[in-house]
Amino acid sequence: MRRNFSAADTNALVDVEDDPATPSPVERLFCEQRLKMISMMDPQTQMLIRELFAIITGEDDMADDGDDAENTVNLINPGYEKTDDQRRLDCERVAEILSSGVDGVSANLTWTYGETLLWMAIEYDHRHPAQMTDVVLRAGADANAPNAVDGLRPIQSPWLSSQTVAREDAFNAEKRALLISAGAAILCCEDGGRSGRKKRPLQQVDFGMTNSHFSRSRSSVW
């Protein structure tokens, strides 16, 4: 279950470093500014951006508090838990949204705490071929664009970590190759996500995260 957090939360910031499940002041500020910026867009743009990230992340982070009595983030389900048919339809819809030509909708949008759309597409494709990753790259995503808050690039995603189980190795090699073919720079620290918070349980995956500072893009699930 993902942590509940809303940009509408105006409580005083209290020693957040003592609570790794709490976003940092920088992350809160980014989240608030992002939602404020989106709220100034026309309704069609807002609707498409909301749908785009709901499909790729499995969450609706633009939900109003009234949309869900208990959670300010509405949970759907992550792409890696969907059927092949569901994933195919998702990819088709995302491609349609990104090719809509609507002002403000692009493959280089960022999510709640600064994660790029491409970063989240890599998570969507966990344990699967690089279907959504390919869609986002074909739509013009910058393969080197860093996350806005922690500065990690797509090729540094913990979802591409060499520590994953053998069954995933072929998929991860494919994804890394796809990113490199799209212009991603080969970095000396590709497994950058290992320095973040420990993730929620995934099938036989443990990235060994030890950093006490919360970062949504280093720990995209918990």
PDB file of C-alpha atoms in Angstrom:
ATOM      1  CA  MET A   1       0.000   0.000   0.000  1.00  0.00           C
ATOM      2  CA  ARG A   2       1.400   3.364  -0.897  1.00  0.00           C
ATOM      3  CA  ARG A   3       1.703   6.098   1.693  1.00  0.00           C
ATOM      4  CA  ASN A   4      -1.097   8.646   1.861  1.00  0.00           C
ATOM      5  CA  PHE A   5      -0.038  12.200   1.109  1.00  0.00           C
ATOM      6  CA  SER A   6      -1.781  15.189  -0.330  1.00  0.00           C
ATOM      7  CA  ALA A   7      -0.420  18.505  -1.515  1.00  0.00           C
ATOM      8  CA  ALA A   8      -3.337  19.971   0.416  1.00  0.00           C
ATOM      9  CA  ASP A   9      -1.626  18.937   3.633  1.00  0.00           C
ATOM     10  CA  THR A  10      -0.673  22.256   5.219  1.00  0.00           C
ATOM     11  CA  ASN A  11       0.426  20.977   8.603  1.00  0.00           C
ATOM     12  CA  ALA A  12       3.696  22.375   9.880  1.00  0.00           C
ATOM     13  CA  LEU A  13       6.697  20.381   8.704  1.00  0.00           C
ATOM     14  CA  VAL A  14       8.057  18.472  11.671  1.00  0.00           C
ATOM     15  CA  ASP A  15      11.474  16.924  11.677  1.00  0.00           C
ATOM     16  CA  VAL A  16      10.682  14.883   8.589  1.00  0.00           C
ATOM     17  CA  GLU A  17      14.127  13.301   8.565  1.00  0.00           C
ATOM     18  CA  ASP A  18      13.047  11.263  11.610  1.00  0.00           C
ATOM     19  CA  ASP A  19      10.203   9.754   9.614  1.00  0.00           C
ATOM     20  CA  PRO A  20      11.427   8.063   6.403  1.00  0.00           C
ATOM     21  CA  ALA A  21       7.802   7.549   5.304  1.00  0.00           C
ATOM     22  CA  THR A  22       7.351  11.305   5.075  1.00  0.00           C
ATOM     23  CA  PRO A  23       8.328  13.256   1.957  1.00  0.00           C
ATOM     24  CA  SER A  24      11.038  15.849   2.416  1.00  0.00           C
ATOM     25  CA  PRO A  25      10.241  19.577   2.334  1.00  0.00           C
ATOM     26  CA  VAL A  26      11.684  19.719  -1.180  1.00  0.00           C
ATOM     27  CA  GLU A  27       9.437  16.880  -2.327  1.00  0.00           C
ATOM     28  CA  ARG A  28       6.387  18.466  -0.730  1.00  0.00           C
ATOM     29  CA  LEU A  29       7.152  21.769  -2.397  1.00  0.00           C
ATOM     30  CA  PHE A  30       7.592  20.125  -5.790  1.00  0.00           C
ATOM     31  CA  CYS A  31       4.317  18.229  -5.377  1.00  0.00           C
ATOM     32  CA  GLU A  32       2.409  21.374  -4.440  1.00  0.00           C
ATOM     33  CA  GLN A  33       3.899  23.433  -7.269  1.00  0.00           C
ATOM     34  CA  ARG A  34       3.211  20.689  -9.801  1.00  0.00           C
ATOM     35  CA  LEU A  35      -0.446  20.376  -8.841  1.00  0.00           C
ATOM     36  CA  LYS A  36      -0.817  24.157  -8.820  1.00  0.00           C
ATOM     37  CA  MET A  37       0.654  24.365 -12.320  1.00  0.00           C
ATOM     38  CA  ILE A  38      -1.627  21.604 -13.622  1.00  0.00           C
ATOM     39  CA  SER A  39      -4.665  23.247 -12.015  1.00  0.00           C
ATOM     40  CA  MET A  40      -4.042  26.299 -14.207  1.00  0.00           C
ATOM     41  CA  MET A  41      -4.274  24.239 -17.405  1.00  0.00           C
ATOM     42  CA  ASP A  42      -7.475  23.796 -19.355  1.00  0.00           C
ATOM     43  CA  PRO A  43      -9.795  20.948 -18.292  1.00  0.00           C
ATOM     44  CA  GLN A  44      -8.926  18.703 -21.257  1.00  0.00           C
ATOM     45  CA  THR A  45      -5.205  18.929 -20.517  1.00  0.00           C
ATOM     46  CA  GLN A  46      -5.785  18.198 -16.839  1.00  0.00           C
ATOM     47  CA  MET A  47      -7.941  15.191 -17.701  1.00  0.00           C
ATOM     48  CA  LEU A  48      -5.349  13.719 -20.077  1.00  0.00           C
ATOM     49  CA  ILE A  49      -2.437  14.249 -17.684  1.00  0.00           C
ATOM     50  CA  ARG A  50      -4.440  12.645 -14.884  1.00  0.00           C
ATOM     51  CA  GLU A  51      -5.337   9.660 -17.079  1.00  0.00           C
ATOM     52  CA  LEU A  52      -1.785   9.334 -18.391  1.00  0.00           C
ATOM     53  CA  PHE A  53      -0.205   9.008 -14.968  1.00  0.00           C
ATOM     54  CA  ALA A  54      -3.063   6.905 -13.591  1.00  0.00           C
ATOM     55  CA  ILE A  55      -2.383   4.343 -16.332  1.00  0.00           C
ATOM     56  CA  ILE A  56       1.396   4.294 -16.021  1.00  0.00           C
ATOM     57  CA  THR A  57       1.775   4.587 -12.243  1.00  0.00           C
ATOM     58  CA  GLY A  58      -1.300   2.713 -11.085  1.00  0.00           C
ATOM     59  CA  GLU A  59      -2.258   5.713  -8.933  1.00  0.00           C
ATOM     60  CA  ASP A  60      -4.437   8.771  -9.287  1.00  0.00           C
ATOM     61  CA  ASP A  61      -2.391  11.427  -7.508  1.00  0.00           C
ATOM     62  CA  MET A  62      -4.673  14.228  -8.728  1.00  0.00           C
ATOM     63  CA  ALA A  63      -7.711  12.857  -6.923  1.00  0.00           C
ATOM     64  CA  ASP A  64      -9.570  15.243  -4.652  1.00  0.00           C
ATOM     65  CA  ASP A  65      -9.851  14.268  -1.009  1.00  0.00           C
ATOM     66  CA  GLY A  66     -13.544  13.631  -1.605  1.00  0.00           C
ATOM     67  CA  ASP A  67     -12.772  11.049  -4.282  1.00  0.00           C
ATOM     68  CA  ASP A  68     -11.664   8.587  -1.627  1.00  0.00           C
ATOM     69  CA  ALA A  69     -12.753   8.814   1.971  1.00  0.00           C
ATOM     70  CA  GLU A  70      -9.605   7.159   3.325  1.00  0.00           C
ATOM     71  CA  ASN A  71      -6.835   7.896   0.848  1.00  0.00           C
ATOM     72  CA  THR A  72      -5.795  11.096  -0.850  1.00  0.00           C
ATOM     73  CA  VAL A  73      -4.123   8.943  -3.481  1.00  0.00           C
ATOM     74  CA  ASN A  74      -6.460   6.537  -5.242  1.00  0.00           C
ATOM     75  CA  LEU A  75      -4.888   3.161  -5.915  1.00  0.00           C
ATOM     76  CA  ILE A  76      -5.538   1.370  -9.172  1.00  0.00           C
ATOM     77  CA  ASN A  77      -2.990  -1.360  -9.913  1.00  0.00           C
ATOM     78  CA  PRO A  78       0.561  -1.260 -11.247  1.00  0.00           C
ATOM     79  CA  GLY A  79       1.251  -2.242 -14.828  1.00  0.00           C
ATOM     80  CA  TYR A  80       3.344  -5.256 -13.915  1.00  0.00           C
ATOM     81  CA  GLU A  81       0.302  -6.860 -12.271  1.00  0.00           C
ATOM     82  CA  LYS A  82      -1.943  -6.466 -15.316  1.00  0.00           C
ATOM     83  CA  THR A  83      -2.749  -9.060 -17.951  1.00  0.00           C
ATOM     84  CA  ASP A  84      -1.164  -8.931 -21.390  1.00  0.00           C
ATOM     85  CA  ASP A  85      -4.427  -7.650 -22.861  1.00  0.00           C
ATOM     86  CA  GLN A  86      -4.690  -4.912 -20.241  1.00  0.00           C
ATOM     87  CA  ARG A  87      -1.103  -3.874 -20.873  1.00  0.00           C
ATOM     88  CA  ARG A  88      -1.692  -3.771 -24.625  1.00  0.00           C
ATOM     89  CA  LEU A  89      -4.715  -1.525 -24.160  1.00  0.00           C
ATOM     90  CA  ASP A  90      -2.768   0.674 -21.747  1.00  0.00           C
ATOM     91  CA  CYS A  91       0.061   1.095 -24.236  1.00  0.00           C
ATOM     92  CA  GLU A  92      -2.369   1.953 -27.013  1.00  0.00           C
ATOM     93  CA  ARG A  93      -4.118   4.538 -24.853  1.00  0.00           C
ATOM     94  CA  VAL A  94      -0.875   6.136 -23.665  1.00  0.00           C
ATOM     95  CA  ALA A  95       0.352   6.365 -27.258  1.00  0.00           C
ATOM     96  CA  GLU A  96      -2.958   7.991 -28.186  1.00  0.00           C
ATOM     97  CA  ILE A  97      -2.716  10.533 -25.361  1.00  0.00           C
ATOM     98  CA  LEU A  98       0.893  11.415 -26.149  1.00  0.00           C
ATOM     99  CA  SER A  99       0.109  11.888 -29.846  1.00  0.00           C
ATOM    100  CA  SER A 100      -3.018  13.950 -29.154  1.00  0.00           C
ATOM    101  CA  GLY A 101      -1.266  17.242 -29.786  1.00  0.00           C
ATOM    102  CA  VAL A 102      -2.953  18.769 -26.746  1.00  0.00           C
ATOM    103  CA  ASP A 103      -0.878  21.644 -25.399  1.00  0.00           C
ATOM    104  CA  GLY A 104       0.823  20.689 -22.140  1.00  0.00           C
ATOM    105  CA  VAL A 105       0.703  16.938 -22.753  1.00  0.00           C
ATOM    106  CA  SER A 106       4.069  15.394 -23.593  1.00  0.00           C
ATOM    107  CA  ALA A 107       6.308  12.415 -22.912  1.00  0.00           C
ATOM    108  CA  ASN A 108       8.519  14.574 -20.686  1.00  0.00           C
ATOM    109  CA  LEU A 109       5.997  15.314 -17.957  1.00  0.00           C
ATOM    110  CA  THR A 110       6.927  14.669 -14.339  1.00  0.00           C
ATOM    111  CA  TRP A 111       4.951  12.949 -11.606  1.00  0.00           C
ATOM    112  CA  THR A 112       4.235  13.723  -7.946  1.00  0.00           C
ATOM    113  CA  TYR A 113       7.764  13.949  -6.563  1.00  0.00           C
ATOM    114  CA  GLY A 114       9.560  14.789  -9.788  1.00  0.00           C
ATOM    115  CA  GLU A 115       9.808  11.367 -11.416  1.00  0.00           C
ATOM    116  CA  THR A 116       9.846  11.522 -15.194  1.00  0.00           C
ATOM    117  CA  LEU A 117       7.171   9.708 -17.169  1.00  0.00           C
ATOM    118  CA  LEU A 118       9.915   7.474 -18.596  1.00  0.00           C
ATOM    119  CA  TRP A 119      11.085   6.568 -15.084  1.00  0.00           C
ATOM    120  CA  MET A 120       7.559   5.470 -14.215  1.00  0.00           C
ATOM    121  CA  ALA A 121       7.182   3.575 -17.512  1.00  0.00           C
ATOM    122  CA  ILE A 122      10.199   1.466 -16.538  1.00  0.00           C
ATOM    123  CA  GLU A 123       8.432   0.536 -13.306  1.00  0.00           C
ATOM    124  CA  TYR A 124       5.264  -0.255 -15.279  1.00  0.00           C
ATOM    125  CA  ASP A 125       7.265  -2.766 -17.361  1.00  0.00           C
ATOM    126  CA  HIS A 126       8.702  -4.595 -14.332  1.00  0.00           C
ATOM    127  CA  ARG A 127       8.880  -8.354 -15.118  1.00  0.00           C
ATOM    128  CA  HIS A 128       7.680  -7.648 -18.663  1.00  0.00           C
ATOM    129  CA  PRO A 129       9.220  -6.599 -21.985  1.00  0.00           C
ATOM    130  CA  ALA A 130       9.818  -2.879 -22.481  1.00  0.00           C
ATOM    131  CA  GLN A 131       6.378  -2.181 -23.934  1.00  0.00           C
ATOM    132  CA  MET A 132       5.415   1.030 -22.120  1.00  0.00           C
ATOM    133  CA  THR A 133       9.021   2.201 -22.063  1.00  0.00           C
ATOM    134  CA  ASP A 134       9.107   1.911 -25.846  1.00  0.00           C
ATOM    135  CA  VAL A 135       5.818   3.819 -26.206  1.00  0.00           C
ATOM    136  CA  VAL A 136       7.077   6.712 -24.091  1.00  0.00           C
ATOM    137  CA  LEU A 137      10.434   6.848 -25.883  1.00  0.00           C
ATOM    138  CA  ARG A 138       8.754   6.802 -29.298  1.00  0.00           C
ATOM    139  CA  ALA A 139       6.594   9.710 -28.134  1.00  0.00           C
ATOM    140  CA  GLY A 140       9.717  11.786 -27.565  1.00  0.00           C
ATOM    141  CA  ALA A 141      10.781  11.162 -23.976  1.00  0.00           C
ATOM    142  CA  ASP A 142      14.317  12.324 -23.205  1.00  0.00           C
ATOM    143  CA  ALA A 143      16.264   9.193 -22.262  1.00  0.00           C
ATOM    144  CA  ASN A 144      18.666  11.299 -20.175  1.00  0.00           C
ATOM    145  CA  ALA A 145      16.154  13.533 -18.403  1.00  0.00           C
ATOM    146  CA  PRO A 146      16.790  13.355 -14.641  1.00  0.00           C
ATOM    147  CA  ASN A 147      14.092  13.231 -12.011  1.00  0.00           C
ATOM    148  CA  ALA A 148      13.394  16.740 -10.778  1.00  0.00           C
ATOM    149  CA  VAL A 149      14.148  16.140  -7.100  1.00  0.00           C
ATOM    150  CA  ASP A 150      16.815  13.452  -6.735  1.00  0.00           C
ATOM    151  CA  GLY A 151      18.431  13.882 -10.153  1.00  0.00           C
ATOM    152  CA  LEU A 152      18.440  10.176 -11.014  1.00  0.00           C
ATOM    153  CA  ARG A 153      18.174   9.285 -14.702  1.00  0.00           C
ATOM    154  CA  PRO A 154      16.058   6.478 -16.187  1.00  0.00           C
ATOM    155  CA  ILE A 155      19.015   4.129 -16.655  1.00  0.00           C
ATOM    156  CA  GLN A 156      19.673   4.427 -12.896  1.00  0.00           C
ATOM    157  CA  SER A 157      16.236   3.065 -12.030  1.00  0.00           C
ATOM    158  CA  PRO A 158      16.280   0.393  -9.297  1.00  0.00           C
ATOM    159  CA  TRP A 159      13.839  -1.506 -11.517  1.00  0.00           C
ATOM    160  CA  LEU A 160      16.809  -2.116 -13.827  1.00  0.00           C
ATOM    161  CA  SER A 161      19.023  -3.255 -10.978  1.00  0.00           C
ATOM    162  CA  SER A 162      21.392  -6.138 -11.621  1.00  0.00           C
ATOM    163  CA  GLN A 163      20.173  -7.600  -8.315  1.00  0.00           C
ATOM    164  CA  THR A 164      16.852  -8.769  -9.733  1.00  0.00           C
ATOM    165  CA  VAL A 165      16.023 -12.446 -10.128  1.00  0.00           C
ATOM    166  CA  ALA A 166      17.320 -14.362 -13.152  1.00  0.00           C
ATOM    167  CA  ARG A 167      13.958 -14.434 -14.879  1.00  0.00           C
ATOM    168  CA  GLU A 168      14.051 -10.630 -15.112  1.00  0.00           C
ATOM    169  CA  ASP A 169      17.621 -10.307 -16.348  1.00  0.00           C
ATOM    170  CA  ALA A 170      16.709 -10.649 -20.031  1.00  0.00           C
ATOM    171  CA  PHE A 171      13.993  -8.020 -19.743  1.00  0.00           C
ATOM    172  CA  ASN A 172      16.258  -5.619 -17.893  1.00  0.00           C
ATOM    173  CA  ALA A 173      19.019  -6.038 -20.457  1.00  0.00           C
ATOM    174  CA  GLU A 174      16.463  -5.256 -23.165  1.00  0.00           C
ATOM    175  CA  LYS A 175      15.319  -2.138 -21.333  1.00  0.00           C
ATOM    176  CA  ARG A 176      18.844  -0.872 -20.764  1.00  0.00           C
ATOM    177  CA  ALA A 177      19.670  -1.492 -24.425  1.00  0.00           C
ATOM    178  CA  LEU A 178      16.519   0.359 -25.479  1.00  0.00           C
ATOM    179  CA  LEU A 179      17.429   3.353 -23.313  1.00  0.00           C
ATOM    180  CA  ILE A 180      20.973   3.425 -24.675  1.00  0.00           C
ATOM    181  CA  SER A 181      19.724   3.194 -28.261  1.00  0.00           C
ATOM    182  CA  ALA A 182      17.502   6.191 -27.471  1.00  0.00           C
ATOM    183  CA  GLY A 183      20.546   8.163 -26.380  1.00  0.00           C
ATOM    184  CA  ALA A 184      20.838   7.377 -22.679  1.00  0.00           C
ATOM    185  CA  ALA A 185      24.337   7.996 -21.393  1.00  0.00           C
ATOM    186  CA  ILE A 186      25.991   4.957 -19.847  1.00  0.00           C
ATOM    187  CA  LEU A 187      26.642   5.961 -16.253  1.00  0.00           C
ATOM    188  CA  CYS A 188      29.078   4.531 -13.756  1.00  0.00           C
ATOM    189  CA  CYS A 189      26.320   4.286 -11.144  1.00  0.00           C
ATOM    190  CA  GLU A 190      23.390   2.771 -13.035  1.00  0.00           C
ATOM    191  CA  ASP A 191      21.924   1.103  -9.954  1.00  0.00           C
ATOM    192  CA  GLY A 192      21.416   4.480  -8.340  1.00  0.00           C
ATOM    193  CA  GLY A 193      18.199   3.382  -6.722  1.00  0.00           C
ATOM    194  CA  ARG A 194      19.984   1.120  -4.274  1.00  0.00           C
ATOM    195  CA  SER A 195      20.720   4.092  -2.042  1.00  0.00           C
ATOM    196  CA  GLY A 196      17.050   4.839  -1.394  1.00  0.00           C
ATOM    197  CA  ARG A 197      14.443   3.436   0.935  1.00  0.00           C
ATOM    198  CA  LYS A 198      13.563  -0.246   0.954  1.00  0.00           C
ATOM    199  CA  LYS A 199      10.659  -1.057  -1.357  1.00  0.00           C
ATOM    200  CA  ARG A 200       7.417  -2.805  -0.515  1.00  0.00           C
ATOM    201  CA  PRO A 201       7.744  -6.559  -1.122  1.00  0.00           C
ATOM    202  CA  LEU A 202       8.158  -7.568  -4.738  1.00  0.00           C
ATOM    203  CA  GLN A 203       8.523 -11.089  -6.026  1.00  0.00           C
ATOM    204  CA  GLN A 204      11.970 -12.161  -4.750  1.00  0.00           C
ATOM    205  CA  VAL A 205      13.361  -8.676  -5.193  1.00  0.00           C
ATOM    206  CA  ASP A 206      15.341  -6.879  -2.517  1.00  0.00           C
ATOM    207  CA  PHE A 207      17.313  -3.855  -3.554  1.00  0.00           C
ATOM    208  CA  GLY A 208      19.019  -3.584  -0.181  1.00  0.00           C
ATOM    209  CA  MET A 209      18.064   0.045   0.346  1.00  0.00           C
ATOM    210  CA  THR A 210      19.457   1.675   3.457  1.00  0.00           C
ATOM    211  CA  ASN A 211      19.276   5.445   3.042  1.00  0.00           C
ATOM    212  CA  SER A 212      17.204   6.983   5.831  1.00  0.00           C
ATOM    213  CA  HIS A 213      15.942   9.809   3.612  1.00  0.00           C
ATOM    214  CA  PHE A 214      12.657   9.229   1.830  1.00  0.00           C
ATOM    215  CA  SER A 215      12.640   9.705  -1.935  1.00  0.00           C
ATOM    216  CA  ARG A 216       9.647   8.643  -3.989  1.00  0.00           C
ATOM    217  CA  SER A 217      11.723   8.192  -7.136  1.00  0.00           C
ATOM    218  CA  ARG A 218      14.319   6.074  -5.348  1.00  0.00           C
ATOM    219  CA  SER A 219      11.605   4.068  -3.641  1.00  0.00           C
ATOM    220  CA  SER A 220       8.665   4.083  -5.959  1.00  0.00           C
ATOM    221  CA  VAL A 221       6.839   1.384  -4.065  1.00  0.00           C
ATOM    222  CA  TRP A 222       6.657   0.597  -0.387  1.00  0.00           C
TER     223      TRP A 222
END
